[in-house]
Short mmCIF file of C-alpha atoms and ligand atoms in Angstrom, two decimals:
data_model
loop_
_atom_site.label_atom_id
_atom_site.label_comp_id
_atom_site.label_asym_id
_atom_site.label_seq_id
_atom_site.Cartn_x
_atom_site.Cartn_y
_atom_site.Cartn_z
CA UNK A 3 2.35 25.63 -36.07
CA UNK A 4 5.63 27.49 -35.27
CA UNK A 5 6.83 30.66 -33.52
CA UNK A 6 9.88 32.35 -34.81
CA UNK A 7 11.69 34.50 -31.52
CA UNK A 8 13.73 36.98 -32.68
CA UNK A 9 16.12 39.44 -30.58
CA UNK A 10 17.67 41.77 -32.38
CA UNK A 11 20.97 43.70 -30.50
CA UNK A 12 22.95 46.86 -32.17
CA UNK A 13 24.81 44.29 -33.53
CA UNK A 14 23.32 40.85 -33.52
CA UNK A 15 20.26 39.54 -34.21
CA UNK A 16 18.86 35.94 -32.25
CA UNK A 17 16.90 34.27 -33.21
CA UNK A 18 15.16 30.75 -32.85
CA UNK A 19 11.93 28.58 -34.60
CA UNK A 20 9.96 27.22 -31.53
CA UNK A 21 6.80 24.32 -31.99
CA UNK A 22 3.65 26.28 -30.74
CA UNK A 23 2.38 23.20 -29.28
CA UNK A 24 5.54 21.09 -28.13
CA UNK A 25 7.19 24.31 -27.55
CA UNK A 26 10.06 22.33 -28.98
CA UNK A 27 12.92 24.43 -30.51
CA UNK A 28 13.32 23.68 -33.82
CA UNK A 29 16.66 26.21 -35.11
CA UNK A 30 17.94 28.24 -33.29
CA UNK A 31 20.72 31.17 -34.31
CA UNK A 32 22.48 34.62 -34.02
CA UNK A 33 23.33 36.66 -36.59
CA UNK A 34 26.50 38.58 -35.09
CA UNK A 35 28.73 41.71 -36.21
CA UNK A 36 25.83 43.69 -38.57
CA UNK A 37 27.36 46.41 -39.54
CA UNK A 38 31.27 46.27 -38.28
CA UNK A 39 33.48 46.68 -40.16
CA UNK A 40 36.58 45.45 -38.51
CA UNK A 41 34.98 42.09 -37.77
CA UNK A 42 33.50 40.22 -40.75
CA UNK A 43 30.17 38.80 -40.27
CA UNK A 44 28.53 35.62 -39.16
CA UNK A 45 26.28 33.63 -38.84
CA UNK A 46 25.96 30.43 -36.33
CA UNK A 47 22.70 28.30 -36.83
CA UNK A 48 21.46 24.77 -34.89
CA UNK A 49 18.75 22.31 -36.15
CA UNK A 50 18.76 18.74 -34.85
CA UNK A 51 19.37 17.96 -38.56
CA UNK A 52 21.77 20.34 -39.51
CA UNK A 53 23.92 20.05 -35.58
CA UNK A 54 25.60 23.39 -35.61
CA UNK A 55 26.52 25.26 -38.89
CA UNK A 56 28.45 28.44 -38.97
CA UNK A 57 28.86 31.20 -42.11
CA UNK A 58 30.60 33.88 -42.46
CA UNK A 59 28.52 36.65 -44.25
CA UNK A 60 27.94 40.15 -45.07
CA UNK A 61 25.98 42.09 -43.71
CA UNK A 62 25.27 45.70 -43.83
CA UNK A 63 22.37 46.03 -41.51
CA UNK A 64 19.52 44.42 -39.81
CA UNK A 65 17.16 44.34 -42.33
CA UNK A 66 19.93 42.06 -45.09
CA UNK A 67 20.80 39.66 -41.88
CA UNK A 68 16.97 39.66 -41.58
CA UNK A 69 17.45 38.02 -45.55
CA UNK A 70 20.06 35.59 -44.31
CA UNK A 71 18.68 34.24 -41.41
CA UNK A 72 15.70 34.03 -43.64
CA UNK A 73 17.37 32.77 -46.64
CA UNK A 74 19.20 30.33 -44.03
CA UNK A 75 15.98 29.08 -42.28
CA UNK A 76 13.81 28.11 -45.31
CA UNK A 77 16.33 26.49 -47.33
CA UNK A 78 15.77 23.40 -49.30
CA UNK A 79 18.42 21.64 -48.25
CA UNK A 80 19.72 23.12 -43.99
CA UNK A 81 15.90 25.16 -42.86
CA UNK A 82 13.75 24.17 -41.38
CA UNK A 83 10.35 25.92 -43.26
CA UNK A 84 9.11 24.68 -46.29
CA UNK A 85 6.11 27.18 -46.53
CA UNK A 86 6.22 30.84 -44.87
CA UNK A 87 2.83 29.26 -43.83
CA UNK A 88 4.36 27.35 -41.31
CA UNK A 89 5.28 30.58 -39.11
CA UNK A 90 1.32 31.06 -37.46
CA UNK A 91 3.96 34.97 -36.36
CA UNK A 92 6.67 36.28 -35.25
CA UNK A 93 7.51 36.95 -31.43
CA UNK A 94 9.80 40.30 -31.43
CA UNK A 95 11.68 41.60 -28.12
CA UNK A 96 11.31 45.04 -27.45
CA UNK A 97 13.47 46.38 -25.38
CA UNK A 98 11.75 49.77 -24.39
CA UNK A 99 7.74 49.41 -23.88
CA UNK A 100 7.63 53.04 -22.31
CA UNK A 101 3.68 53.11 -20.68
CA UNK A 102 1.70 52.98 -23.61
CA UNK A 103 2.89 49.47 -23.91
CA UNK A 104 1.97 47.12 -21.09
CA UNK A 105 0.85 43.50 -22.97
CA UNK A 106 2.83 41.57 -25.63
CA UNK A 107 1.30 43.61 -29.34
CA UNK A 108 0.06 43.15 -32.73
CA UNK A 109 2.40 44.98 -35.09
CA UNK A 110 0.54 47.55 -36.61
CA UNK A 111 1.46 50.77 -38.38
CA UNK A 112 0.66 53.04 -35.99
CA UNK A 113 2.18 51.23 -33.70
CA UNK A 114 5.23 51.69 -35.53
CA UNK A 115 5.22 55.17 -34.92
CA UNK A 116 4.06 55.07 -31.33
CA UNK A 117 7.56 52.97 -31.03
CA UNK A 118 9.63 54.95 -33.02
CA UNK A 119 8.52 57.79 -30.70
CA UNK A 120 9.88 55.39 -27.64
CA UNK A 121 13.25 54.86 -28.93
CA UNK A 122 14.28 58.23 -27.60
CA UNK A 123 14.28 56.47 -24.14
CA UNK A 124 15.73 53.90 -25.65
CA UNK A 125 18.13 55.02 -27.83
CA UNK A 126 21.00 52.23 -27.84
CA UNK A 127 18.06 48.93 -27.82
CA UNK A 128 14.80 49.77 -29.73
CA UNK A 129 15.63 50.69 -33.00
CA UNK A 130 17.59 47.40 -34.05
CA UNK A 131 14.30 46.00 -32.92
CA UNK A 132 12.63 48.51 -34.83
CA UNK A 133 14.93 47.57 -38.06
CA UNK A 134 13.99 43.83 -36.82
CA UNK A 135 10.23 43.99 -36.77
CA UNK A 136 10.50 46.11 -40.54
CA UNK A 137 12.21 43.32 -42.02
CA UNK A 138 10.39 40.42 -40.97
CA UNK A 139 7.17 43.14 -41.94
CA UNK A 140 8.46 42.93 -45.46
CA UNK A 141 9.69 39.54 -46.30
CA UNK A 142 7.18 37.81 -44.06
CA UNK A 143 3.92 39.78 -45.31
CA UNK A 144 0.23 38.39 -44.08
CA UNK A 145 2.07 36.96 -40.67
CA UNK A 146 1.63 38.91 -37.82
CA UNK A 147 4.42 40.34 -36.26
CA UNK A 148 3.87 40.75 -31.59
CA UNK A 149 5.91 42.74 -29.62
CA UNK A 150 6.87 42.02 -26.85
CA UNK A 151 8.56 43.91 -24.00
CA UNK A 152 11.26 43.98 -20.77
CA UNK A 153 9.42 46.68 -19.16
CA UNK A 154 5.63 45.37 -19.75
CA UNK A 155 5.25 42.77 -16.79
CA UNK A 156 7.30 45.62 -14.16
CA UNK A 157 3.79 47.86 -15.36
CA UNK A 158 2.47 46.68 -12.28
CA UNK A 159 4.82 48.63 -9.95
CA UNK A 160 3.21 51.35 -8.25
CA UNK A 161 3.63 55.23 -8.44
CA UNK A 162 5.81 55.13 -5.28
CA UNK A 163 7.86 53.20 -6.74
CA UNK A 164 8.09 54.10 -10.07
CA UNK A 165 8.50 58.01 -9.49
CA UNK A 166 11.80 59.54 -8.88
CA UNK A 167 12.22 62.97 -6.59
CA UNK A 168 12.99 65.32 -9.20
CA UNK A 169 11.19 67.77 -10.44
CA UNK A 170 7.41 66.33 -11.47
CA UNK A 171 7.28 67.87 -14.86
CA UNK A 172 10.08 65.36 -15.64
CA UNK A 173 7.74 62.37 -15.16
CA UNK A 174 4.79 64.21 -18.01
CA UNK A 175 7.29 65.67 -20.43
CA UNK A 176 10.01 63.31 -20.73
CA UNK A 177 8.67 60.13 -19.50
CA UNK A 178 11.17 60.08 -16.50
CA UNK A 179 10.58 56.89 -13.94
CA UNK A 180 10.97 53.62 -12.97
CA UNK A 181 10.27 51.23 -15.64
CA UNK A 182 12.34 47.76 -15.10
CA UNK A 183 14.09 45.46 -17.79
CA UNK A 184 14.53 41.71 -18.32
CA UNK A 185 10.52 41.81 -17.88
CA UNK A 186 10.18 38.13 -19.46
CA UNK A 187 12.60 36.51 -17.75
CA UNK A 188 11.32 37.89 -14.41
CA UNK A 189 7.98 36.92 -15.86
CA UNK A 190 8.29 33.54 -16.71
CA UNK A 191 10.95 32.14 -13.45
CA UNK A 192 8.59 33.85 -11.12
CA UNK A 193 6.09 31.56 -12.73
CA UNK A 194 7.62 28.49 -12.22
CA UNK A 195 8.59 29.34 -9.00
CA UNK A 196 5.20 30.19 -8.01
CA UNK A 197 3.82 26.51 -9.11
CA UNK A 198 6.91 25.52 -7.11
CA UNK A 199 5.82 27.48 -4.00
CA UNK A 200 1.73 25.99 -4.32
CA UNK A 201 3.41 22.74 -4.02
CA UNK A 202 4.66 23.57 -0.39
CA UNK A 203 1.48 25.32 0.39
CA UNK A 204 1.49 28.64 -0.63
CA UNK A 205 -0.70 30.32 -2.79
CA UNK A 206 0.63 32.35 -5.80
CA UNK A 207 -2.55 35.56 -4.58
CA UNK A 208 -0.39 35.11 -1.16
CA UNK A 209 3.04 34.42 -2.65
CA UNK A 210 6.44 37.05 -1.79
CA UNK A 211 9.61 36.72 -3.59
CA UNK A 212 11.98 38.25 -4.95
CA UNK A 213 12.96 37.20 -8.84
CA UNK A 214 16.45 37.52 -8.95
CA UNK A 215 18.62 37.80 -13.25
CA UNK A 216 21.98 37.76 -12.90
CA UNK A 217 23.44 37.81 -16.48
CA UNK A 218 25.95 40.16 -18.24
CA UNK A 219 23.46 42.65 -16.67
CA UNK A 220 21.39 42.05 -13.70
CA UNK A 221 17.98 43.14 -12.24
CA UNK A 222 15.91 41.86 -9.12
CA UNK A 223 12.18 42.18 -8.84
CA UNK A 224 9.94 42.84 -5.53
CA UNK A 225 6.49 40.49 -6.61
CA UNK A 226 3.98 40.14 -4.30
CA UNK A 227 0.88 38.44 -5.14
CA UNK A 228 2.20 37.47 -8.03
CA UNK A 229 2.68 40.99 -9.81
CA UNK A 230 5.98 43.72 -9.66
CA UNK A 231 5.80 46.14 -6.84
CA UNK A 232 9.70 47.04 -7.57
CA UNK A 233 12.56 46.53 -9.25
CA UNK A 234 16.00 47.61 -9.96
CA UNK A 235 16.32 48.92 -12.78
CA UNK A 236 15.12 52.55 -13.63
CA UNK A 237 14.21 54.77 -16.65
CA UNK A 238 17.08 52.93 -18.19
CA UNK A 239 19.22 49.75 -17.49
CA UNK A 240 22.17 50.89 -15.56
CA UNK A 241 20.39 51.22 -12.21
CA UNK A 242 19.91 49.01 -9.14
CA UNK A 243 22.76 46.05 -9.56
CA UNK A 244 26.22 45.83 -10.08
CA UNK A 245 26.56 43.80 -13.25
CA UNK A 246 29.74 43.47 -16.11
CA UNK A 247 30.16 46.79 -17.08
CA UNK A 248 27.39 48.94 -15.66
CA UNK A 249 27.54 51.04 -12.41
CA UNK A 250 24.35 50.16 -11.09
CA UNK A 251 22.99 52.62 -8.38
CA UNK A 252 25.01 55.91 -7.62
CA UNK A 253 24.74 59.24 -6.05
CA UNK A 254 23.45 61.18 -8.74
CA UNK A 255 26.32 63.84 -8.25
CA UNK A 256 28.86 61.60 -8.73
CA UNK A 257 28.09 62.25 -12.56
CA UNK A 258 28.35 66.20 -11.93
CA UNK A 259 31.44 65.63 -10.23
CA UNK A 260 33.32 63.68 -12.68
CA UNK A 261 32.02 65.30 -15.61
CA UNK A 262 33.29 68.44 -13.93
CA UNK A 263 37.17 66.56 -12.69
CA UNK A 264 36.91 64.83 -15.95
CA UNK A 265 35.95 67.82 -18.46
CA UNK A 266 34.00 64.66 -19.44
CA UNK A 267 30.84 65.26 -21.76
CA UNK A 268 27.55 64.06 -21.31
CA UNK A 269 28.63 60.38 -24.18
CA UNK A 270 31.71 59.86 -21.85
CA UNK A 271 29.19 60.18 -18.90
CA UNK A 272 27.20 57.24 -20.50
CA UNK A 273 30.34 55.27 -21.51
CA UNK A 274 31.82 55.24 -17.88
CA UNK A 275 28.10 54.02 -16.79
CA UNK A 276 27.51 51.88 -18.87
CA UNK A 277 30.88 50.92 -20.21
CA UNK A 278 33.33 51.07 -16.98
CA UNK A 279 31.73 50.14 -14.67
CA UNK A 280 30.89 47.17 -12.93
CA UNK A 281 32.30 44.16 -11.69
CA UNK A 282 35.50 45.40 -15.16
CA UNK A 283 36.24 48.34 -13.00
CA UNK A 284 36.17 47.42 -9.39
CA UNK A 285 38.43 44.43 -10.61
CA UNK A 286 40.03 46.15 -13.32
CA UNK A 287 40.47 42.69 -15.05
CA UNK A 288 37.55 41.24 -16.37
CA UNK A 289 33.28 41.97 -16.87
CA UNK A 290 33.30 38.38 -16.96
CA UNK A 291 31.76 36.63 -13.46
CA UNK A 292 33.82 33.38 -14.62
CA UNK A 293 37.17 35.56 -14.72
CA UNK A 294 36.60 37.40 -11.95
CA UNK A 295 36.02 34.00 -9.08
CA UNK A 296 38.63 33.03 -10.34
CA UNK A 297 40.81 35.55 -10.06
CA UNK A 298 39.33 36.46 -6.47
CA UNK A 299 39.68 32.75 -5.24
CA UNK A 300 43.73 32.95 -6.16
CA UNK A 301 43.44 35.75 -3.99
CA UNK A 302 42.93 39.00 -6.02
CA UNK A 303 41.64 41.34 -3.80
CA UNK A 304 40.40 44.07 -6.12
CA UNK A 305 38.70 40.81 -7.38
CA UNK A 306 37.12 40.05 -3.71
CA UNK A 307 36.58 43.96 -3.74
CA UNK A 308 34.37 43.33 -7.37
CA UNK A 309 32.03 39.63 -6.12
CA UNK A 310 31.75 41.33 -2.39
CA UNK A 311 30.24 44.56 -3.42
CA UNK A 312 28.15 42.40 -5.88
CA UNK A 313 26.66 40.51 -3.27
CA UNK A 314 26.44 43.10 -0.74
CA UNK A 315 24.45 44.75 -3.13
CA UNK A 316 21.99 42.15 -4.01
CA UNK A 317 21.29 41.49 0.03
CA UNK A 318 20.42 44.91 0.46
CA UNK A 319 17.77 44.78 -1.86
CA UNK A 320 16.45 41.42 -0.73
CA UNK A 321 16.16 43.38 2.68
CA UNK A 322 14.44 46.30 1.29
CA UNK A 323 11.87 44.30 -1.22
CA UNK A 324 11.18 41.97 2.29
CA UNK A 325 10.42 45.26 3.62
CA UNK A 326 8.37 46.45 0.78
CA UNK A 327 6.05 43.48 0.90
CA UNK A 328 6.22 42.95 4.55
CA UNK A 329 7.55 39.39 3.93
CA UNK A 330 9.56 36.81 2.17
CA UNK A 331 8.21 33.45 1.04
CA UNK A 332 11.42 32.69 -2.25
CA UNK A 333 14.24 33.75 -3.54
CA UNK A 334 14.97 32.65 -7.37
CA UNK A 335 18.27 32.52 -8.82
CA UNK A 336 18.39 32.75 -12.66
CA UNK A 337 20.41 34.02 -15.97
CA UNK A 338 24.29 33.47 -16.25
CA UNK A 339 24.93 34.17 -12.92
CA UNK A 340 22.05 33.36 -10.81
CA UNK A 341 21.91 29.54 -12.66
CA UNK A 342 25.41 28.53 -11.95
CA UNK A 343 27.34 30.26 -9.75
CA UNK A 344 27.30 28.53 -6.36
CA UNK A 345 29.20 31.32 -4.86
CA UNK A 346 27.36 34.24 -5.61
CA UNK A 347 24.58 32.33 -3.83
CA UNK A 348 26.28 31.83 -0.59
CA UNK A 349 27.23 34.85 -0.32
CA UNK A 350 24.15 36.43 -1.40
CA UNK A 351 22.69 33.87 1.55
CA UNK A 352 25.12 34.42 3.40
CA UNK A 353 23.82 37.12 6.02
CA UNK A 354 20.31 36.48 5.64
CA UNK A 355 19.22 33.88 8.08
CA UNK A 356 17.13 36.36 10.40
CA UNK A 357 15.59 36.52 7.50
CA UNK A 358 14.76 33.04 8.05
CA UNK A 359 16.61 31.72 5.13
CA UNK A 360 18.96 28.66 4.80
CA UNK A 361 20.92 27.33 1.67
CA UNK A 362 21.01 24.06 1.32
CA UNK A 363 25.34 23.98 0.79
CA UNK A 364 25.24 20.45 -1.01
CA UNK A 365 22.72 21.22 -3.05
CA UNK A 366 24.08 24.45 -3.74
CA UNK A 367 27.14 23.48 -5.28
CA UNK A 368 26.09 20.38 -7.03
CA UNK A 369 22.40 21.82 -8.90
CA UNK A 370 22.71 23.03 -11.82
CA UNK A 371 20.30 23.45 -15.06
CA UNK A 372 16.44 22.55 -13.42
CA UNK A 373 14.64 24.71 -11.91
CA UNK A 374 15.41 22.80 -7.97
CA UNK A 375 14.72 23.99 -4.68
CA UNK A 376 17.67 24.82 -2.57
CA UNK A 377 16.87 25.91 0.75
CA UNK A 378 17.27 23.37 3.78
CA UNK A 379 13.74 21.42 4.49
CA UNK A 380 14.07 24.18 7.93
CA UNK A 381 13.86 26.51 5.92
CA UNK A 382 11.67 29.34 6.00
CA UNK A 383 12.46 31.15 3.22
CA UNK A 384 12.83 28.67 -0.05
CA UNK A 385 15.69 29.48 -1.90
CA UNK A 386 14.80 28.82 -5.27
CA UNK A 387 16.71 28.07 -8.79
CA UNK A 388 14.99 28.55 -12.08
CA UNK A 389 16.72 28.55 -15.19
CA UNK A 390 15.50 31.48 -16.90
CA UNK A 391 14.02 30.71 -21.13
CA UNK A 392 13.04 34.54 -22.54
CA UNK A 393 12.80 33.05 -26.28
CA UNK A 394 9.37 30.79 -24.30
CA UNK A 395 8.76 34.00 -23.18
CA UNK A 396 7.92 35.25 -25.74
CA UNK A 397 7.02 32.40 -28.07
CA UNK A 398 3.93 32.08 -25.50
CA UNK A 399 3.40 35.52 -24.97
CA UNK A 400 3.21 36.31 -29.05
CA UNK A 401 1.05 33.07 -28.74
CA UNK A 402 -1.72 34.40 -25.96
CA UNK A 403 -1.80 37.89 -29.20
CA UNK A 404 -3.09 35.83 -31.75
CA UNK A 405 -5.19 33.16 -29.90
CA UNK A 406 -7.10 36.43 -28.98
CA UNK A 407 -10.51 35.31 -30.45
CA UNK A 408 -10.18 39.49 -31.39
CA UNK A 409 -6.62 40.95 -31.09
CA UNK A 410 -7.41 44.39 -30.46
CA UNK A 411 -5.41 46.82 -32.50
CA UNK A 412 -3.44 47.56 -29.33
CA UNK A 413 -2.58 51.99 -30.47
CA UNK A 414 -6.54 52.93 -30.83
CA UNK A 415 -6.44 53.71 -26.80
CA UNK A 416 -3.51 54.88 -26.32
CA UNK A 417 -4.48 54.31 -21.50
CA UNK A 418 -2.76 56.39 -19.08
CA UNK A 419 -1.31 52.98 -17.00
CA UNK A 420 -3.14 53.39 -13.18
CA UNK A 421 -0.51 50.57 -11.69
CA UNK A 422 -3.27 49.24 -9.05
CA UNK A 423 -5.18 48.28 -11.50
CA UNK A 424 -3.51 47.79 -14.53
CA UNK A 425 -4.42 43.79 -15.72
CA UNK A 426 -1.51 41.29 -15.36
P1 ADP B 529 22.90 37.43 -20.64
O1 ADP B 529 22.64 39.17 -19.36
O2 ADP B 529 24.92 38.32 -21.96
O3 ADP B 529 22.45 37.16 -20.90
P2 ADP B 529 24.17 35.72 -19.48
O4 ADP B 529 22.28 35.54 -18.57
O5 ADP B 529 24.46 34.56 -20.45
O6 ADP B 529 24.18 36.35 -19.53
O7 ADP B 529 25.43 35.84 -18.40
C1 ADP B 529 26.34 36.04 -18.44
C2 ADP B 529 26.67 35.98 -17.14
O8 ADP B 529 27.30 34.23 -16.81
C3 ADP B 529 28.70 35.85 -17.24
O9 ADP B 529 28.74 37.10 -16.19
C4 ADP B 529 29.26 34.60 -16.35
O10 ADP B 529 30.80 34.66 -16.71
C5 ADP B 529 28.23 34.17 -15.86
N1 ADP B 529 29.06 32.93 -15.90
C6 ADP B 529 28.49 31.85 -16.23
N2 ADP B 529 28.26 30.97 -16.52
C7 ADP B 529 29.25 31.16 -14.75
C8 ADP B 529 30.13 29.54 -14.10
N3 ADP B 529 29.69 28.55 -14.02
N4 ADP B 529 30.21 30.43 -13.23
C9 ADP B 529 30.14 32.00 -12.40
N5 ADP B 529 29.20 33.30 -13.34
C10 ADP B 529 28.70 32.20 -14.81
#
């Protein structure tokens, strides 16, 4: 039995076919440059028997891309699926679930309709996710399609942490509140971190951890007793930490000021804060942390500034979340930067001795690619490196839904979340 995990972005479609029992990745691939006129599309797929193969493929839309991917997966020579029945379910990453979808959800016609409406909250992200779902419904009729939401793990955040101090009607009418993202990643690494802490005598229900997902997009979550109580991203993934090209936290009036000074339109402002800011905007060099670190090491002052702004913001959030949770047992680092950059982990932990954080510098330099504790033995707070695996988490959540004896009709009852009691 296999689970197909799909992550469709605006011009790409990433997929993994995962063995439901062993969690082994049977095939993984990427269809990119979908619908682009200036660059030709290509599909790259990797399986044990074929190794990595890549070829050009014209793909006008996600529907066509999914046709190609499906043909490749079921190809008599190169494929890994002999018949559709081998695919027990498809798990789709869906970015925004709003307040309605707080659990992985079996897709029905009603759900699709609700998801379409949700696109208003995530106009860049949800439409391609929905395109991927529709393509799979067409290609694999009868195979359960499950939506796994980036926002769902954060559904336990209490109202005083998710409300913005704006006129209340904007919340009730337009859904303006903090939702948070990267939920499957925070959930996956938090699960492993709690297991690691339990071995050191810290019970999951008493644990207070901060998870730092530091990739191109960056976010943090405060997780007390296994439940998220706060997170740094907001209504959209633009809030919070400094990211590759996103600004993170800003004085909101800056946007008004810039709009006036630049005579900028709404889409100009959107572009500035999402595509031209962050590490790229600060350094003027690159959005890629490897480039920033290299330039800073070679004496580039703006790259050094970008590094420090990036780390300082994370440190501030660690302090804020320790206060919100009434203490701290572990800081968890994950994703491209969190897993691979000793420099960033060291800078974040450097001034946190007052909280009881003591990083073992030798371990920090040498450890890579596995879940490991990087703190000194004497450290009161553990510093955990935990590689994330969002696809595996989506496959697990998908299996959980199909394994449930009775799959509830997720949209039958649209319940308003009571964060304090939302089941997790
Ligand atoms: P995405 O959010 O696209 O999934 P990733 O989790 O792959 O991104 O993270 C990408 C980021 O990780 C980039 O900024 C990249 O520079 C950074 N990164 C990857 N390897 C290293 C490394 N060895 N040192 C520092 N940064 C790294």
